[in-house]
Short mmCIF file of C-alpha atoms and ligand atoms in Angstrom, two decimals:
data_model
loop_
_atom_site.label_atom_id
_atom_site.label_comp_id
_atom_site.label_asym_id
_atom_site.label_seq_id
_atom_site.Cartn_x
_atom_site.Cartn_y
_atom_site.Cartn_z
CA MET O 274 138.05 131.69 108.02
CA THR O 275 141.69 130.87 107.85
CA ALA O 276 142.88 131.66 104.37
CA LYS O 277 144.16 128.80 102.64
CA LYS O 278 144.42 127.62 99.05
CA SER O 279 141.16 125.94 97.98
CA SER O 280 140.28 123.48 95.28
CA ASN O 281 136.92 121.88 94.13
CA PRO O 282 136.16 118.54 94.66
CA LYS O 283 138.07 116.57 92.54
CA ASP O 284 137.18 115.89 88.78
CA ASN O 285 135.48 112.23 88.38
CA GLU O 286 135.07 111.70 91.98
CA ASN O 287 131.73 113.41 93.93
CA LEU O 288 132.06 114.64 97.51
CA ILE O 289 129.48 112.71 99.32
CA PHE O 290 128.61 113.06 103.31
CA VAL O 291 125.47 112.27 105.32
CA HIS O 292 124.02 114.83 108.04
CA THR O 293 122.35 113.57 111.04
CA ALA O 294 121.14 115.24 114.48
CA ASP O 295 119.10 114.20 117.50
CA LEU O 296 119.87 110.92 117.50
CA HIS O 297 118.79 111.22 121.48
CA LEU O 298 120.15 107.55 122.03
CA ASP O 299 118.75 105.57 125.12
CA SER O 300 115.39 107.98 124.98
CA PRO O 301 113.15 106.75 127.89
CA PHE O 302 109.80 105.11 126.60
CA HIS O 303 107.15 105.27 129.36
CA GLY O 304 103.76 103.22 129.38
CA LEU O 305 103.99 100.64 126.96
CA SER O 306 105.96 98.01 129.09
CA GLU O 307 103.03 96.64 130.84
CA ILE O 308 100.42 96.43 128.30
CA ASN O 309 103.17 95.30 125.54
CA PRO O 310 106.60 94.27 126.85
CA GLN O 311 107.71 93.26 123.38
CA LEU O 312 106.86 96.21 121.51
CA SER O 313 108.53 98.02 124.43
CA ASP O 314 111.64 96.46 123.81
CA VAL O 315 111.48 97.36 120.55
CA MET O 316 111.16 101.12 121.17
CA THR O 317 113.73 100.83 123.76
CA LYS O 318 115.88 99.63 121.01
CA ALA O 319 114.69 102.14 118.31
CA THR O 320 117.03 105.00 118.52
CA PHE O 321 119.90 102.22 118.24
CA ALA O 322 118.40 101.01 115.16
CA ALA O 323 118.26 104.22 113.68
CA TYR O 324 121.68 105.18 114.55
CA ASN O 325 122.91 101.47 112.85
CA ASN O 326 121.02 102.32 109.77
CA ILE O 327 122.82 105.76 109.67
CA ILE O 328 126.18 104.09 109.73
CA ASP O 329 125.13 101.36 107.11
CA THR O 330 124.21 104.30 104.85
CA CYS O 331 127.43 106.05 105.25
CA ILE O 332 129.13 102.51 104.37
CA GLU O 333 126.57 101.67 101.35
CA LYS O 334 126.88 105.14 99.81
CA ASN O 335 130.68 105.28 100.44
CA ALA O 336 130.31 108.59 102.19
CA ASP O 337 133.17 110.90 102.96
CA PHE O 338 132.26 112.13 106.46
CA LEU O 339 129.22 111.80 108.88
CA LEU O 340 127.97 115.03 110.32
CA ILE O 341 126.20 115.02 113.72
CA SER O 342 124.67 118.08 114.59
CA GLY O 343 124.21 117.64 118.52
CA ASP O 344 121.72 115.90 120.80
CA ILE O 345 123.79 112.65 120.42
CA TYR O 346 122.64 111.54 124.02
CA ASP O 347 118.84 112.13 125.18
CA SER O 348 120.33 113.52 128.62
CA ALA O 349 123.74 115.16 129.99
CA ASP O 350 124.64 112.23 132.11
CA LYS O 351 124.43 110.00 129.49
CA SER O 352 124.26 105.97 129.81
CA LEU O 353 127.56 104.27 129.59
CA TYR O 354 125.44 102.10 127.46
CA ALA O 355 124.55 104.49 124.94
CA GLN O 356 128.24 105.82 124.89
CA LEU O 357 129.48 102.27 123.91
CA LYS O 358 127.14 101.99 121.19
CA PHE O 359 127.85 105.10 120.06
CA LEU O 360 131.42 104.24 119.81
CA GLU O 361 130.73 101.00 118.31
CA GLY O 362 129.27 102.86 115.56
CA LEU O 363 132.19 105.48 114.95
CA LYS O 364 134.35 102.32 114.87
CA ARG O 365 132.68 100.98 112.05
CA LEU O 366 132.72 104.25 109.95
CA SER O 367 136.66 104.70 110.97
CA ALA O 368 137.28 100.86 109.76
CA ALA O 369 135.64 102.07 106.38
CA GLY O 370 137.65 105.27 106.45
CA ILE O 371 134.66 107.49 107.00
CA ALA O 372 135.46 110.50 109.48
CA THR O 373 132.97 111.71 111.87
CA TYR O 374 132.24 115.46 112.36
CA ILE O 375 130.67 115.63 115.96
CA THR O 376 129.14 119.09 117.71
CA HIS O 377 127.06 118.61 121.03
CA GLY O 378 123.85 120.25 122.03
CA ASN O 379 121.84 120.91 124.84
CA HIS O 380 120.79 117.62 125.77
CA ASP O 381 124.32 116.33 125.64
CA PRO O 382 126.22 119.62 126.39
CA LEU O 383 130.18 118.92 127.22
CA ASN O 384 130.05 119.78 130.66
CA GLY O 385 128.05 116.64 130.92
CA TRP O 386 129.37 113.45 132.18
CA SER O 387 131.56 111.24 129.64
CA ALA O 388 133.10 107.83 130.07
CA SER O 389 136.85 107.56 129.25
CA LEU O 390 136.30 106.17 125.96
CA GLU O 391 138.38 106.52 123.24
CA TRP O 392 137.48 107.66 120.08
CA PRO O 393 138.78 106.95 116.63
CA ASP O 394 141.50 109.19 115.12
CA ASN O 395 139.27 110.42 112.52
CA VAL O 396 136.45 111.49 114.57
CA LYS O 397 136.84 115.35 115.48
CA VAL O 398 134.44 116.81 118.07
CA PHE O 399 133.86 120.80 117.91
CA SER O 400 135.29 122.85 120.96
CA GLY O 401 132.39 124.75 122.93
CA ASP O 402 134.85 127.69 123.37
CA ASP O 403 134.66 129.23 119.72
CA VAL O 404 133.92 127.98 116.18
CA GLU O 405 136.55 125.86 114.74
CA ASN O 406 137.19 125.38 111.27
CA VAL O 407 138.55 121.92 109.63
CA PHE O 408 139.73 121.38 106.30
CA VAL O 409 138.68 118.05 104.72
CA GLU O 410 141.14 116.65 102.28
CA LYS O 411 140.72 113.98 99.50
CA ASN O 412 143.37 112.58 97.49
CA GLY O 413 145.31 115.78 98.65
CA LYS O 414 143.23 117.98 97.70
CA VAL O 415 141.14 119.94 99.74
CA VAL O 416 137.40 119.56 99.05
CA ALA O 417 135.27 120.85 101.96
CA THR O 418 135.93 122.87 105.10
CA ILE O 419 133.45 122.42 108.25
CA ASN O 420 132.92 124.91 110.75
CA GLY O 421 131.15 123.95 114.06
CA ILE O 422 130.84 124.97 117.84
CA SER O 423 129.45 122.53 120.67
CA TYR O 424 127.37 123.78 123.58
CA ARG O 425 129.59 124.04 126.62
CA THR O 426 126.73 124.04 129.13
CA LYS O 427 122.87 123.33 128.28
CA ASN O 428 121.40 126.78 128.36
CA ILE O 429 123.10 128.48 125.50
CA LEU O 430 120.89 131.49 124.54
CA GLU O 431 123.78 133.36 122.58
CA ASN O 432 123.24 133.60 118.77
CA LEU O 433 126.13 131.19 118.00
CA ALA O 434 125.42 131.71 114.34
CA LYS O 435 126.98 135.46 114.31
CA ARG O 436 130.37 133.86 115.57
CA PHE O 437 130.87 132.03 112.04
CA GLN O 438 133.21 133.97 109.92
CA GLN O 439 132.30 134.38 106.39
CA LYS O 440 133.20 132.22 103.44
CA GLU O 441 136.07 133.82 101.40
CA PRO O 442 135.66 133.61 97.85
CA GLY O 443 137.16 130.90 95.93
CA SER O 444 136.89 128.84 99.12
CA PRO O 445 136.02 124.81 98.72
CA PHE O 446 132.39 123.59 99.57
CA THR O 447 131.84 125.27 102.91
CA ILE O 448 129.82 123.63 105.77
CA GLY O 449 128.42 125.11 109.27
CA MET O 450 127.66 122.84 111.54
CA LEU O 451 125.12 124.17 114.48
CA HIS O 452 122.71 122.93 117.12
CA CYS O 453 119.91 126.19 116.88
CA THR O 454 116.56 127.39 116.61
CA VAL O 455 115.95 129.06 113.39
CA GLY O 456 113.05 131.41 113.44
CA SER O 457 110.38 131.02 115.92
CA GLY O 458 111.25 127.40 116.36
CA GLU O 459 107.59 126.62 117.41
CA GLY O 460 107.56 123.82 120.44
CA HIS O 461 110.96 123.88 121.03
CA ASP O 462 113.08 125.58 123.90
CA PRO O 463 114.74 128.76 121.86
CA TYR O 464 118.20 127.61 122.58
CA ALA O 465 120.84 129.72 120.22
CA PRO O 466 118.58 131.48 118.53
CA CYS O 467 119.23 133.12 115.16
CA THR O 468 117.60 134.25 111.55
CA MET O 469 117.83 132.69 108.56
CA GLN O 470 119.63 135.98 107.30
CA ASP O 471 122.32 135.11 110.01
CA LEU O 472 122.85 131.96 108.30
CA LYS O 473 122.47 133.31 104.87
CA GLY O 474 125.04 135.62 105.55
CA SER O 475 127.82 133.82 106.15
CA ASP O 476 128.02 132.59 102.15
CA TYR O 477 128.11 129.11 103.17
CA ASP O 478 127.07 126.28 100.80
CA TYR O 479 125.25 123.84 103.30
CA TRP O 480 124.12 124.42 106.90
CA ALA O 481 123.75 121.05 108.66
CA LEU O 482 121.71 122.03 111.64
CA GLY O 483 120.09 120.20 114.44
CA HIS O 484 117.49 120.90 117.53
CA ILE O 485 114.37 121.06 115.53
CA HIS O 486 113.00 117.13 115.14
CA TYR O 487 111.08 117.60 112.03
CA PRO O 488 113.33 117.01 109.28
CA GLN O 489 113.12 120.05 106.88
CA VAL O 490 115.23 121.79 103.89
CA MET O 491 114.73 125.48 104.65
CA THR O 492 116.21 126.87 101.68
CA THR O 493 118.16 125.56 98.65
CA ASP O 494 120.15 128.57 98.14
CA PRO O 495 122.26 128.03 100.20
CA TYR O 496 121.22 124.67 101.74
CA ILE O 497 119.61 125.40 105.53
CA VAL O 498 118.92 121.75 106.56
CA TYR O 499 117.47 120.41 109.53
CA SER O 500 117.74 116.39 109.48
CA GLY O 501 115.63 115.92 112.24
CA ASN O 502 115.68 112.95 114.33
CA PRO O 503 116.22 110.02 112.83
CA GLN O 504 113.69 108.06 115.17
CA GLY O 505 110.33 109.53 116.19
CA ARG O 506 109.75 108.65 119.96
CA ASP O 507 106.44 109.65 120.93
CA PRO O 508 103.04 111.02 118.99
CA GLY O 509 104.86 114.75 118.72
CA GLU O 510 107.06 113.24 116.24
CA LEU O 511 105.22 111.93 113.53
CA GLY O 512 105.68 110.39 110.29
CA GLU O 513 108.85 109.07 108.61
CA ARG O 514 112.33 110.12 110.10
CA GLY O 515 115.83 109.76 108.60
CA CYS O 516 118.98 111.47 107.74
CA MET O 517 119.79 113.61 104.72
CA LEU O 518 122.46 112.21 102.14
CA VAL O 519 124.16 115.24 100.16
CA GLU O 520 126.38 114.87 96.99
CA VAL O 521 128.30 117.36 95.45
CA ASN O 522 129.55 117.27 92.03
CA GLU O 523 132.77 118.61 90.86
CA LYS O 524 131.01 121.97 89.79
CA GLY O 525 129.28 122.44 93.15
CA ASP O 526 125.97 121.13 92.39
CA THR O 527 124.29 120.00 95.05
CA LYS O 528 121.91 117.28 95.53
CA VAL O 529 120.31 116.14 99.01
CA ASP O 530 117.90 113.15 99.69
CA PHE O 531 116.18 112.15 102.84
CA VAL O 532 117.05 108.63 103.64
CA PRO O 533 114.42 107.24 106.00
CA VAL O 534 116.13 104.90 108.99
CA ASP O 535 113.56 104.57 111.36
CA SER O 536 112.14 101.09 112.71
CA VAL O 537 108.96 102.53 114.51
CA ARG O 538 106.76 104.78 112.85
CA TRP O 539 104.05 107.07 114.97
CA TYR O 540 100.95 108.21 113.33
CA ILE O 541 98.05 110.33 114.65
CA GLU O 542 94.87 109.41 111.96
CA GLU O 543 91.38 111.15 111.30
CA ILE O 544 88.43 109.01 110.84
CA SER O 545 85.27 110.51 109.78
CA VAL O 546 82.36 108.32 111.41
CA GLU O 547 79.83 110.61 109.29
CA GLU O 548 78.97 107.69 107.09
CA LEU O 549 79.12 104.75 109.72
CA GLU O 550 76.22 103.13 111.50
CA THR O 551 77.20 100.11 113.45
CA GLU O 552 80.20 98.79 115.42
CA ALA O 553 81.18 96.56 112.75
CA ASP O 554 81.29 99.84 110.25
CA LEU O 555 83.57 101.43 112.74
CA ILE O 556 86.01 98.52 113.13
CA GLY O 557 85.85 98.04 109.20
CA ALA O 558 87.03 101.53 108.84
CA LEU O 559 89.60 101.13 111.76
CA GLU O 560 91.13 97.87 110.00
CA ASP O 561 91.42 99.39 106.72
CA LYS O 562 93.29 102.52 107.89
CA MET O 563 95.80 100.18 109.53
CA ASP O 564 96.57 98.09 106.45
CA LYS O 565 96.93 101.28 104.68
CA LEU O 566 99.52 102.63 107.35
CA SER O 567 101.30 99.13 107.36
CA GLU O 568 101.82 99.83 103.88
CA ILE O 569 103.11 103.15 104.00
CA ALA O 570 105.35 102.49 106.59
CA GLU O 571 106.77 99.59 104.45
CA GLY O 572 107.92 96.97 106.94
CA ARG O 573 108.30 99.23 109.65
CA TYR O 574 106.53 98.94 113.11
CA VAL O 575 103.54 101.24 113.37
CA ILE O 576 102.05 102.95 116.59
CA CYS O 577 98.80 105.14 115.75
CA ARG O 578 96.40 107.32 117.86
CA PHE O 579 92.97 107.39 116.20
CA ARG O 580 90.70 110.41 116.16
CA LEU O 581 87.30 109.71 115.36
CA GLN O 582 85.44 112.73 113.97
CA GLY O 583 82.18 114.14 112.37
CA ARG O 584 78.55 113.79 113.42
CA SER O 585 76.69 110.53 113.60
CA GLN O 586 74.21 108.37 115.19
CA LEU O 587 77.45 106.12 115.90
CA LYS O 588 77.82 108.46 118.91
CA ARG O 589 75.23 107.05 121.15
CA LEU O 590 77.63 103.94 120.89
CA LEU O 591 80.54 105.51 121.21
CA ILE O 592 79.47 107.19 124.55
CA LYS O 593 78.68 103.62 126.18
CA GLU O 594 81.04 102.74 129.04
CA ASP O 595 83.67 100.68 127.90
CA PHE O 596 82.50 100.73 124.29
CA LEU O 597 85.81 102.40 122.88
CA ASN O 598 88.12 100.23 125.37
CA ASP O 599 86.55 97.26 123.82
CA ILE O 600 87.23 97.86 120.05
CA VAL O 601 90.87 98.84 121.11
CA GLN O 602 91.53 95.71 123.07
CA HIS O 603 90.00 93.34 120.24
CA LEU O 604 91.75 95.07 118.02
CA ARG O 605 95.17 94.90 119.83
CA GLU O 606 94.77 91.15 120.65
CA ASN O 607 94.91 90.71 116.84
CA TYR O 608 98.19 92.34 116.74
CA ASN O 609 101.05 90.25 116.02
CA ILE O 610 104.29 91.64 117.20
CA GLY O 611 106.38 91.88 113.81
CA PRO O 612 107.35 94.60 111.50
CA GLY O 613 104.38 96.03 109.38
CA SER O 614 101.85 95.43 112.48
CA VAL O 615 99.87 98.45 113.81
CA TRP O 616 99.51 99.13 117.28
CA ILE O 617 96.70 101.31 118.31
CA GLU O 618 98.29 103.89 121.22
CA ARG O 619 94.79 105.38 121.48
CA LEU O 620 91.32 105.62 120.28
CA LYS O 621 89.94 109.23 121.03
CA ASP O 622 86.18 110.21 120.27
CA GLU O 623 85.86 113.42 118.90
CA THR O 624 82.49 113.19 117.32
CA SER O 625 79.17 114.53 118.29
CA PHE O 626 75.53 113.76 117.92
CA PRO O 627 74.10 114.91 114.31
CA PHE O 628 72.22 117.88 115.62
CA GLU O 629 72.22 120.66 113.43
CA ARG O 630 73.11 123.36 116.01
CA GLU O 631 72.29 126.70 114.42
CA ASN O 632 68.84 125.11 113.32
CA LEU O 633 67.94 124.32 116.62
CA LEU O 634 69.18 127.33 118.21
CA SER O 635 67.07 129.18 115.71
CA LYS O 636 63.86 127.93 117.71
CA ASP O 637 62.27 129.19 120.52
CA ASN O 638 61.81 126.30 122.76
CA PHE O 639 63.37 124.42 126.00
CA ILE O 640 66.22 123.13 123.69
CA SER O 641 67.15 126.11 122.17
CA ASP O 642 67.30 127.69 125.83
CA ILE O 643 69.92 125.03 126.69
CA LEU O 644 71.78 126.06 123.99
CA SER O 645 71.99 129.62 124.55
CA ILE O 646 72.83 128.88 128.18
CA THR O 647 75.76 127.11 126.94
CA ASP O 648 77.02 129.69 124.63
CA GLU O 649 76.65 132.23 127.29
CA ILE O 650 78.85 130.22 129.92
CA CYS O 651 81.31 129.25 127.15
CA SER O 652 81.76 133.01 126.05
CA ASP O 653 81.92 134.43 129.63
CA CYS O 654 85.38 133.58 131.63
CA GLY O 655 82.98 134.65 134.99
CA ASP O 656 80.39 131.91 134.19
CA LEU O 657 83.17 129.33 133.40
CA LYS O 658 84.85 130.31 136.97
CA GLU O 659 81.71 129.30 138.38
CA LEU O 660 81.66 125.97 136.66
CA ASP O 661 84.84 125.30 138.14
CA GLU O 662 83.47 125.41 141.72
CA PRO O 663 81.19 122.03 141.75
CA LEU O 664 83.85 120.35 139.68
CA HIS O 665 86.57 121.15 142.06
CA SER O 666 84.32 119.93 145.10
CA LEU O 667 84.57 116.57 143.05
CA PHE O 668 88.26 116.72 141.80
CA GLY O 669 89.88 119.01 144.59
CA LYS O 670 89.69 115.93 147.20
CA GLY O 671 91.89 113.02 148.24
CA LYS O 672 94.97 112.11 146.53
CA ILE O 673 93.45 113.09 142.96
CA ARG O 674 93.89 116.70 144.24
CA HIS O 675 97.80 116.18 143.78
CA VAL O 676 97.48 115.05 140.13
CA LEU O 677 94.62 117.26 139.00
CA ARG O 678 95.24 120.68 138.98
CA SER O 679 92.16 123.17 138.38
CA PHE O 680 90.70 123.15 134.73
CA ASP O 681 91.73 125.76 132.06
CA ASP O 682 89.31 127.65 130.31
CA GLU O 683 89.70 125.39 127.36
CA GLU O 684 88.99 122.19 129.50
CA LEU O 685 85.67 124.31 130.79
CA VAL O 686 84.34 124.85 127.53
CA SER O 687 85.17 121.16 126.31
CA ILE O 688 83.11 120.13 129.46
CA ALA O 689 80.32 122.35 129.03
CA ARG O 690 79.96 121.43 125.11
CA ASN O 691 79.74 117.60 126.24
CA ALA O 692 77.10 118.04 128.63
CA GLU O 693 75.00 119.89 126.17
CA GLU O 694 75.60 117.02 123.65
CA LEU O 695 74.31 114.90 126.30
CA LEU O 696 71.58 116.81 127.28
CA LEU O 697 70.28 117.03 123.84
CA ASN O 698 70.87 113.03 123.33
CA LYS O 699 68.45 112.39 126.31
CA LEU O 700 65.99 115.00 124.90
CA ILE O 701 65.61 114.47 121.23
CA PRO O 702 64.66 110.98 120.42
CA GLU O 703 66.58 109.38 117.71
CA GLY O 704 64.33 109.23 114.98
CA GLU O 705 64.00 112.95 115.45
CA TYR O 706 67.56 113.72 114.49
CA GLU O 707 67.26 114.74 111.05
CA ASP O 708 64.11 116.53 111.12
CA ASN O 709 65.55 119.25 113.63
MN1 MN C 259 117.09 117.31 120.08
#
């Protein structure tokens, strides 16, 4: 880092900034448009709505600047519409005297297509050649320094964290901006992989990271923070989403607050059917959960996947053709598009009959034979492969073979277990569930 006379944030005014990343503007949404065109429209606009809420937050909180740590756009060949919307937000910030600092990530590398748009003067896009260092001045004093680097191309596998120079003693509040994978980064492509120690070693005060979509403050000394993406886009991006509001006082004490900015929220909820006996009980339980979600989401749109779990006689109803579909259709018809309403994305049956398997297995009869055979099949790869053969003659034909590859072991085990359940249901009369 270039040596330059440093100073702390000025006495009576704190340094305030907002950190975001992974806006993924104009992310495509599939599957909803035919079932619910209105909600599909809300989803299509949701990434832009979240971005606008971030701009509003910056203006309301009188922030000094906004940091965007990569993946502004969803694809390298970003749409012109997304770029124009993005520019609108930057202009609003600029008019409020708020600067924006941008690093690009794997979804929007510098070598992708960009329209010839002119950014406002106080927008800084970090280069992809090397780490750049910018000083932030406030009332004639340097109050912060920001270091960052963009992705030149998508596949950056270099540990970019090692390129950042160490903070020199006496430097002002120092920020690093990077789109990277800290640690294992489970479920994410390992772009710009680095360790927590790489980041700590630079002695910075705040690492504004992008790439991992789940918001998290990894450590507070120093602050190593993923803001997460400000709008969840599918059931893999659950719960509240937002940006980080950071305030640093004259002593350098730092406060980081998560500010939700999402307009549509995704949930996956488990419902136990153990205490439920009738279809009315089940619908009641679903409606209760939907009311609770609507409350938690504070007026946002909610999309939820329900997973039914546990052992219950209700299973006899759940396996009836179209039983679950009818419930979903009924609850969806009661859905009124509007903030606070809950849309059921899927209702998944993961329940089982109320048999005590261990108990049945301990006996010496036809049923215990069936259970032992299933156990044998499930524990032996060779037996599982044999199971695949007859299934393949069903699914390996015609057009379906283009979409359905052969089953993996996990799927075969689940097919065998389901078959066992159906057999037991046929073999054990309803009244005798409890006695077995
Ligand atoms: Mn991303």
